[in-house]
Amino acid sequence: MNWTDERVEKLKKLWSEGLSASQIAAQLGGVSRNAVIGKVHRLCLPGRAKAGGSTAATTRAKRPATSAPRAPNYASRMTTRTVTRTAGATVMKEEVEIDVIEDQETAPVGNVVVPMSRRLVLTELTDRTCKWPIGDPMKDEFHFCGNDSPDTSPYCTFHAKLAYQPSGERRRAR
DNA sequence: CCCTGATTCGC
DNA sequence: GCGAATCAGG
C-alpha cells in the first residue's frame, strides 16, 4: 500500500486523536501497526508521552466525574446518567439508562462504570472486544463499543447486562 | 497472553 | 522511505 496524501492525513489525524497504532492501521487498511509506527517516526510526529502499554487510547477514556455519587441502598433501581465524550471536534452526549442489579454492598462509591466507547470500526474488532453497535449503521459515525469483553464473550460486562435482560420487556436503553 | 510504542536494519 | 522483526514495557 502506498502512503498517499490522504492516507498520511488520516494517519496524522487519528494519531493526534490518541488512537493506538493498531487501531489506525485497521482503519487505514492494508498496513500493519508497525508500518504506522514507522511512518509516525518518519513524519516526526510527537510520540506518546509514556512508553509502553498504557496508551493514550486507554488512558484517554476518562469519564466526567459525575456529581452523582453511588446511592448507598437503592437496591435494584434504574439510574440515568449522561456521559459526555469528545471525538475529534465533536462532542457527543449520551443518556444511558442503567439498571443497577449489582449487589449494593460492593457498590461503595462511583462503582458503576459508564460504558466508554472506543469507537472501533468493523475491521478492528477482535475476539475480545465488545461488539455492541453504537449509532446508525447507515451513517458514518457508526462504530462499536470495543471495550474489553471477558473471555470471548461478544460484549463487555456492561453491554452483556443490556443484552441479557431476563424478563423480556421492561428496560429500554439507547 | 493480551496489548502498547520504540528501534533497528535489510530491502 | 518502508515496515517486519525485535525489543521493552503494562
PDB file of C-alpha atoms (C1' of nucleotides) in Angstrom:
ATOM      1  CA  MET A   1       0.000   0.000   0.000  1.00  0.00           C
ATOM      2  CA  ASN A   2       1.154   3.469  -0.803  1.00  0.00           C
ATOM      3  CA  TRP A   3       1.274   6.386   1.549  1.00  0.00           C
ATOM      4  CA  THR A   4      -0.908   8.769  -0.351  1.00  0.00           C
ATOM      5  CA  ASP A   5      -1.501  12.246   0.945  1.00  0.00           C
ATOM      6  CA  GLU A   6      -4.943  11.245   2.025  1.00  0.00           C
ATOM      7  CA  ARG A   7      -3.691   8.309   3.997  1.00  0.00           C
ATOM      8  CA  VAL A   8      -0.985  10.372   5.618  1.00  0.00           C
ATOM      9  CA  GLU A   9      -3.504  12.955   6.629  1.00  0.00           C
ATOM     10  CA  LYS A  10      -5.762  10.381   8.111  1.00  0.00           C
ATOM     11  CA  LEU A  11      -2.819   8.942   9.961  1.00  0.00           C
ATOM     12  CA  LYS A  12      -1.934  12.317  11.397  1.00  0.00           C
ATOM     13  CA  LYS A  13      -5.489  12.968  12.418  1.00  0.00           C
ATOM     14  CA  LEU A  14      -6.047   9.648  14.107  1.00  0.00           C
ATOM     15  CA  TRP A  15      -2.671   9.708  15.785  1.00  0.00           C
ATOM     16  CA  SER A  16      -3.296  13.153  17.174  1.00  0.00           C
ATOM     17  CA  GLU A  17      -6.606  11.949  18.476  1.00  0.00           C
ATOM     18  CA  GLY A  18      -4.739   9.425  20.520  1.00  0.00           C
ATOM     19  CA  LEU A  19      -5.737   6.269  18.747  1.00  0.00           C
ATOM     20  CA  SER A  20      -3.294   3.423  19.010  1.00  0.00           C
ATOM     21  CA  ALA A  21      -1.121   2.398  16.122  1.00  0.00           C
ATOM     22  CA  SER A  22      -3.004  -0.823  15.626  1.00  0.00           C
ATOM     23  CA  GLN A  23      -6.320   0.972  15.563  1.00  0.00           C
ATOM     24  CA  ILE A  24      -5.027   3.379  12.998  1.00  0.00           C
ATOM     25  CA  ALA A  25      -3.632   0.553  10.949  1.00  0.00           C
ATOM     26  CA  ALA A  26      -7.018  -1.145  11.000  1.00  0.00           C
ATOM     27  CA  GLN A  27      -8.790   1.951   9.834  1.00  0.00           C
ATOM     28  CA  LEU A  28      -6.326   2.728   7.115  1.00  0.00           C
ATOM     29  CA  GLY A  29      -6.305  -0.827   5.953  1.00  0.00           C
ATOM     30  CA  GLY A  30      -3.520  -2.615   4.172  1.00  0.00           C
ATOM     31  CA  VAL A  31      -0.872  -1.703   6.674  1.00  0.00           C
ATOM     32  CA  SER A  32       0.384  -3.162   9.907  1.00  0.00           C
ATOM     33  CA  ARG A  33       0.700  -1.286  13.136  1.00  0.00           C
ATOM     34  CA  ASN A  34       4.444  -1.397  12.652  1.00  0.00           C
ATOM     35  CA  ALA A  35       4.038   0.410   9.395  1.00  0.00           C
ATOM     36  CA  VAL A  36       2.005   3.052  11.142  1.00  0.00           C
ATOM     37  CA  ILE A  37       4.545   3.470  13.903  1.00  0.00           C
ATOM     38  CA  GLY A  38       7.382   3.612  11.434  1.00  0.00           C
ATOM     39  CA  LYS A  39       5.556   6.244   9.448  1.00  0.00           C
ATOM     40  CA  VAL A  40       4.822   8.250  12.544  1.00  0.00           C
ATOM     41  CA  HIS A  41       8.505   8.344  13.335  1.00  0.00           C
ATOM     42  CA  ARG A  42       9.458   9.308   9.853  1.00  0.00           C
ATOM     43  CA  LEU A  43       6.964  12.112   9.943  1.00  0.00           C
ATOM     44  CA  CYS A  44       8.434  13.200  13.234  1.00  0.00           C
ATOM     45  CA  LEU A  45       5.038  13.232  14.833  1.00  0.00           C
ATOM     46  CA  PRO A  46       5.083  13.542  18.586  1.00  0.00           C
ATOM     47  CA  GLY A  47       5.246  10.164  20.202  1.00  0.00           C
ATOM     48  CA  ARG A  48       3.256   9.093  23.164  1.00  0.00           C
ATOM     49  CA  ALA A  49       4.157  10.621  26.478  1.00  0.00           C
ATOM     50  CA  LYS A  50       4.647   7.390  28.288  1.00  0.00           C
ATOM     51  CA  ALA A  51       6.230   4.489  26.533  1.00  0.00           C
ATOM     52  CA  GLY A  52       4.809   1.063  26.929  1.00  0.00           C
ATOM     53  CA  GLY A  53       1.372  -0.291  27.162  1.00  0.00           C
ATOM     54  CA  SER A  54      -0.802   2.182  28.767  1.00  0.00           C
ATOM     55  CA  THR A  55      -1.562   4.083  25.602  1.00  0.00           C
ATOM     56  CA  ALA A  56      -3.447   7.222  25.209  1.00  0.00           C
ATOM     57  CA  ALA A  57      -6.368   5.351  23.752  1.00  0.00           C
ATOM     58  CA  THR A  58      -6.946   3.627  27.024  1.00  0.00           C
ATOM     59  CA  THR A  59      -5.866   6.400  29.320  1.00  0.00           C
ATOM     60  CA  ARG A  60      -7.774   8.981  27.371  1.00  0.00           C
ATOM     61  CA  ALA A  61     -11.007   7.321  28.280  1.00  0.00           C
ATOM     62  CA  LYS A  62     -11.644   9.384  31.316  1.00  0.00           C
ATOM     63  CA  ARG A  63     -15.187   9.794  32.308  1.00  0.00           C
ATOM     64  CA  PRO A  64     -16.568  13.036  33.585  1.00  0.00           C
ATOM     65  CA  ALA A  65     -16.634  12.900  37.341  1.00  0.00           C
ATOM     66  CA  THR A  66     -20.354  12.972  37.640  1.00  0.00           C
ATOM     67  CA  SER A  67     -21.507  14.677  40.762  1.00  0.00           C
ATOM     68  CA  ALA A  68     -23.887  11.823  41.336  1.00  0.00           C
ATOM     69  CA  PRO A  69     -22.285   9.506  43.830  1.00  0.00           C
ATOM     70  CA  ARG A  70     -23.391   5.978  44.234  1.00  0.00           C
ATOM     71  CA  ALA A  71     -26.639   5.817  46.087  1.00  0.00           C
ATOM     72  CA  PRO A  72     -25.985   3.507  49.010  1.00  0.00           C
ATOM     73  CA  ASN A  73     -29.128   1.488  49.375  1.00  0.00           C
ATOM     74  CA  TYR A  74     -31.065   1.720  46.208  1.00  0.00           C
ATOM     75  CA  ALA A  75     -31.289  -1.955  45.768  1.00  0.00           C
ATOM     76  CA  SER A  76     -32.340  -2.585  42.230  1.00  0.00           C
ATOM     77  CA  ARG A  77     -33.196   0.612  40.573  1.00  0.00           C
ATOM     78  CA  MET A  78     -32.862   2.486  37.399  1.00  0.00           C
ATOM     79  CA  THR A  79     -30.431   5.309  37.259  1.00  0.00           C
ATOM     80  CA  THR A  80     -29.875   7.620  34.394  1.00  0.00           C
ATOM     81  CA  ARG A  81     -26.675   9.364  33.737  1.00  0.00           C
ATOM     82  CA  THR A  82     -25.354  11.430  30.951  1.00  0.00           C
ATOM     83  CA  VAL A  83     -21.931  10.768  29.640  1.00  0.00           C
ATOM     84  CA  THR A  84     -20.033  13.235  27.583  1.00  0.00           C
ATOM     85  CA  ARG A  85     -17.212  12.317  25.349  1.00  0.00           C
ATOM     86  CA  THR A  86     -15.171  14.049  22.779  1.00  0.00           C
ATOM     87  CA  ALA A  87     -14.429  12.536  19.449  1.00  0.00           C
ATOM     88  CA  GLY A  88     -12.220  14.822  17.497  1.00  0.00           C
ATOM     89  CA  ALA A  89     -14.061  18.078  17.283  1.00  0.00           C
ATOM     90  CA  THR A  90     -17.387  16.531  18.006  1.00  0.00           C
ATOM     91  CA  VAL A  91     -18.779  16.466  21.479  1.00  0.00           C
ATOM     92  CA  MET A  92     -21.260  13.743  21.966  1.00  0.00           C
ATOM     93  CA  LYS A  93     -23.704  13.257  24.744  1.00  0.00           C
ATOM     94  CA  GLU A  94     -25.409  10.064  25.527  1.00  0.00           C
ATOM     95  CA  GLU A  95     -28.055   9.332  28.061  1.00  0.00           C
ATOM     96  CA  VAL A  96     -27.738   5.893  29.390  1.00  0.00           C
ATOM     97  CA  GLU A  97     -30.254   4.139  31.497  1.00  0.00           C
ATOM     98  CA  ILE A  98     -28.653   1.752  33.854  1.00  0.00           C
ATOM     99  CA  ASP A  99     -30.362  -0.976  35.728  1.00  0.00           C
ATOM    100  CA  VAL A 100     -28.344  -1.483  38.825  1.00  0.00           C
ATOM    101  CA  ILE A 101     -28.575  -5.132  39.600  1.00  0.00           C
ATOM    102  CA  GLU A 102     -25.229  -5.375  41.331  1.00  0.00           C
ATOM    103  CA  ASP A 103     -25.141  -6.133  44.999  1.00  0.00           C
ATOM    104  CA  GLN A 104     -25.177  -2.860  46.822  1.00  0.00           C
ATOM    105  CA  GLU A 105     -22.554  -3.929  49.270  1.00  0.00           C
ATOM    106  CA  THR A 106     -19.950  -3.906  46.603  1.00  0.00           C
ATOM    107  CA  ALA A 107     -21.002  -0.503  45.449  1.00  0.00           C
ATOM    108  CA  PRO A 108     -19.203   1.958  47.675  1.00  0.00           C
ATOM    109  CA  VAL A 109     -18.644   4.992  45.505  1.00  0.00           C
ATOM    110  CA  GLY A 110     -18.642   5.671  41.823  1.00  0.00           C
ATOM    111  CA  ASN A 111     -18.675   1.992  41.210  1.00  0.00           C
ATOM    112  CA  VAL A 112     -20.865   1.932  38.186  1.00  0.00           C
ATOM    113  CA  VAL A 113     -18.608   2.193  35.239  1.00  0.00           C
ATOM    114  CA  VAL A 114     -20.039   4.228  32.459  1.00  0.00           C
ATOM    115  CA  PRO A 115     -19.501   2.432  29.219  1.00  0.00           C
ATOM    116  CA  MET A 116     -16.953   4.387  27.279  1.00  0.00           C
ATOM    117  CA  SER A 117     -16.917   3.517  23.653  1.00  0.00           C
ATOM    118  CA  ARG A 118     -13.605   3.125  21.937  1.00  0.00           C
ATOM    119  CA  ARG A 119     -15.335   3.917  18.684  1.00  0.00           C
ATOM    120  CA  LEU A 120     -13.947   0.978  16.840  1.00  0.00           C
ATOM    121  CA  VAL A 121     -14.812   0.306  13.269  1.00  0.00           C
ATOM    122  CA  LEU A 122     -15.781  -3.083  11.984  1.00  0.00           C
ATOM    123  CA  THR A 123     -12.336  -4.092  10.883  1.00  0.00           C
ATOM    124  CA  GLU A 124     -10.699  -3.641  14.233  1.00  0.00           C
ATOM    125  CA  LEU A 125     -12.956  -5.818  16.280  1.00  0.00           C
ATOM    126  CA  THR A 126     -11.205  -8.792  17.765  1.00  0.00           C
ATOM    127  CA  ASP A 127     -12.213 -11.879  19.667  1.00  0.00           C
ATOM    128  CA  ARG A 128     -12.284  -9.973  22.892  1.00  0.00           C
ATOM    129  CA  THR A 129     -13.678  -6.594  22.029  1.00  0.00           C
ATOM    130  CA  CYS A 130     -17.256  -5.674  22.735  1.00  0.00           C
ATOM    131  CA  LYS A 131     -19.310  -5.823  19.588  1.00  0.00           C
ATOM    132  CA  TRP A 132     -22.146  -3.678  20.853  1.00  0.00           C
ATOM    133  CA  PRO A 133     -23.102  -1.397  17.992  1.00  0.00           C
ATOM    134  CA  ILE A 134     -23.453   2.309  18.555  1.00  0.00           C
ATOM    135  CA  GLY A 135     -25.091   4.712  16.202  1.00  0.00           C
ATOM    136  CA  ASP A 136     -26.825   4.340  12.892  1.00  0.00           C
ATOM    137  CA  PRO A 137     -25.233   1.724  10.663  1.00  0.00           C
ATOM    138  CA  MET A 138     -26.261   3.823   7.712  1.00  0.00           C
ATOM    139  CA  LYS A 139     -24.373   6.798   8.969  1.00  0.00           C
ATOM    140  CA  ASP A 140     -20.716   7.495   9.080  1.00  0.00           C
ATOM    141  CA  GLU A 141     -20.187   7.763  12.796  1.00  0.00           C
ATOM    142  CA  PHE A 142     -21.343   4.218  13.310  1.00  0.00           C
ATOM    143  CA  HIS A 143     -18.983   2.269  15.484  1.00  0.00           C
ATOM    144  CA  PHE A 144     -18.735  -0.416  18.097  1.00  0.00           C
ATOM    145  CA  CYS A 145     -18.191  -0.235  21.817  1.00  0.00           C
ATOM    146  CA  GLY A 146     -14.879  -2.032  21.571  1.00  0.00           C
ATOM    147  CA  ASN A 147     -14.161  -2.307  25.259  1.00  0.00           C
ATOM    148  CA  ASP A 148     -12.675  -5.498  26.582  1.00  0.00           C
ATOM    149  CA  SER A 149     -15.049  -8.367  26.881  1.00  0.00           C
ATOM    150  CA  PRO A 150     -14.361 -11.215  29.265  1.00  0.00           C
ATOM    151  CA  ASP A 151     -13.195 -14.397  27.600  1.00  0.00           C
ATOM    152  CA  THR A 152     -14.587 -14.468  24.129  1.00  0.00           C
ATOM    153  CA  SER A 153     -17.909 -13.001  25.071  1.00  0.00           C
ATOM    154  CA  PRO A 154     -19.343 -10.829  22.340  1.00  0.00           C
ATOM    155  CA  TYR A 155     -19.961  -7.989  24.760  1.00  0.00           C
ATOM    156  CA  CYS A 156     -18.232  -6.189  27.574  1.00  0.00           C
ATOM    157  CA  THR A 157     -19.662  -6.704  31.042  1.00  0.00           C
ATOM    158  CA  PHE A 158     -21.864  -3.684  30.800  1.00  0.00           C
ATOM    159  CA  HIS A 159     -23.401  -4.429  27.440  1.00  0.00           C
ATOM    160  CA  ALA A 160     -23.800  -8.070  28.358  1.00  0.00           C
ATOM    161  CA  LYS A 161     -26.197  -6.879  31.017  1.00  0.00           C
ATOM    162  CA  LEU A 162     -28.140  -4.928  28.470  1.00  0.00           C
ATOM    163  CA  ALA A 163     -28.117  -7.879  26.135  1.00  0.00           C
ATOM    164  CA  TYR A 164     -29.318 -10.378  28.678  1.00  0.00           C
ATOM    165  CA  GLN A 165     -32.302  -8.910  30.338  1.00  0.00           C
ATOM    166  CA  PRO A 166     -34.128 -11.837  31.891  1.00  0.00           C
ATOM    167  CA  SER A 167     -37.759 -10.953  31.582  1.00  0.00           C
ATOM    168  CA  GLY A 168     -38.196  -9.797  28.077  1.00  0.00           C
ATOM    169  CA  GLU A 169     -39.579  -6.341  28.398  1.00  0.00           C
ATOM    170  CA  ARG A 170     -39.086  -3.650  30.939  1.00  0.00           C
ATOM    171  CA  ARG A 171     -35.967  -1.677  30.073  1.00  0.00           C
ATOM    172  CA  ARG A 172     -35.262   0.398  27.144  1.00  0.00           C
ATOM    173  CA  ALA A 173     -31.732   1.516  26.627  1.00  0.00           C
ATOM    174  CA  ARG A 174     -30.343   3.522  23.835  1.00  0.00           C
TER     175      ARG A 174
ATOM    176  C1'  DC B   1      -1.284 -13.803  26.605  1.00  0.00           C
ATOM    177  C1'  DC B   2      -3.254  -9.645  25.512  1.00  0.00           C
ATOM    178  C1'  DC B   3      -1.818  -5.185  24.298  1.00  0.00           C
ATOM    179  C1'  DT B   4       1.212  -0.671  23.696  1.00  0.00           C
ATOM    180  C1'  DG B   5       5.049   2.308  21.287  1.00  0.00           C
ATOM    181  C1'  DA B   6      10.290   2.369  20.019  1.00  0.00           C
ATOM    182  C1'  DT B   7      14.129   0.906  17.486  1.00  0.00           C
ATOM    183  C1'  DT B   8      16.810  -1.452  14.159  1.00  0.00           C
ATOM    184  C1'  DC B   9      18.129  -2.624   9.710  1.00  0.00           C
ATOM    185  C1'  DG B  10      17.634  -5.141   5.262  1.00  0.00           C
ATOM    186  C1'  DC B  11      15.219  -4.017   1.472  1.00  0.00           C
TER     187       DC B  11
ATOM    188  C1'  DG C   1      11.174   5.597   2.586  1.00  0.00           C
ATOM    189  C1'  DC C   2       9.272   1.447   4.060  1.00  0.00           C
ATOM    190  C1'  DG C   3       7.934  -1.998   7.517  1.00  0.00           C
ATOM    191  C1'  DA C   4       8.890  -6.792   9.670  1.00  0.00           C
ATOM    192  C1'  DA C   5      11.389  -8.233  13.376  1.00  0.00           C
ATOM    193  C1'  DT C   6      12.590  -7.270  17.576  1.00  0.00           C
ATOM    194  C1'  DC C   7      12.783  -5.007  21.928  1.00  0.00           C
ATOM    195  C1'  DA C   8      10.810  -3.083  26.163  1.00  0.00           C
ATOM    196  C1'  DG C   9       7.041  -2.346  28.923  1.00  0.00           C
ATOM    197  C1'  DG C  10       1.934  -2.592  31.159  1.00  0.00           C
TER     198       DG C  10
END
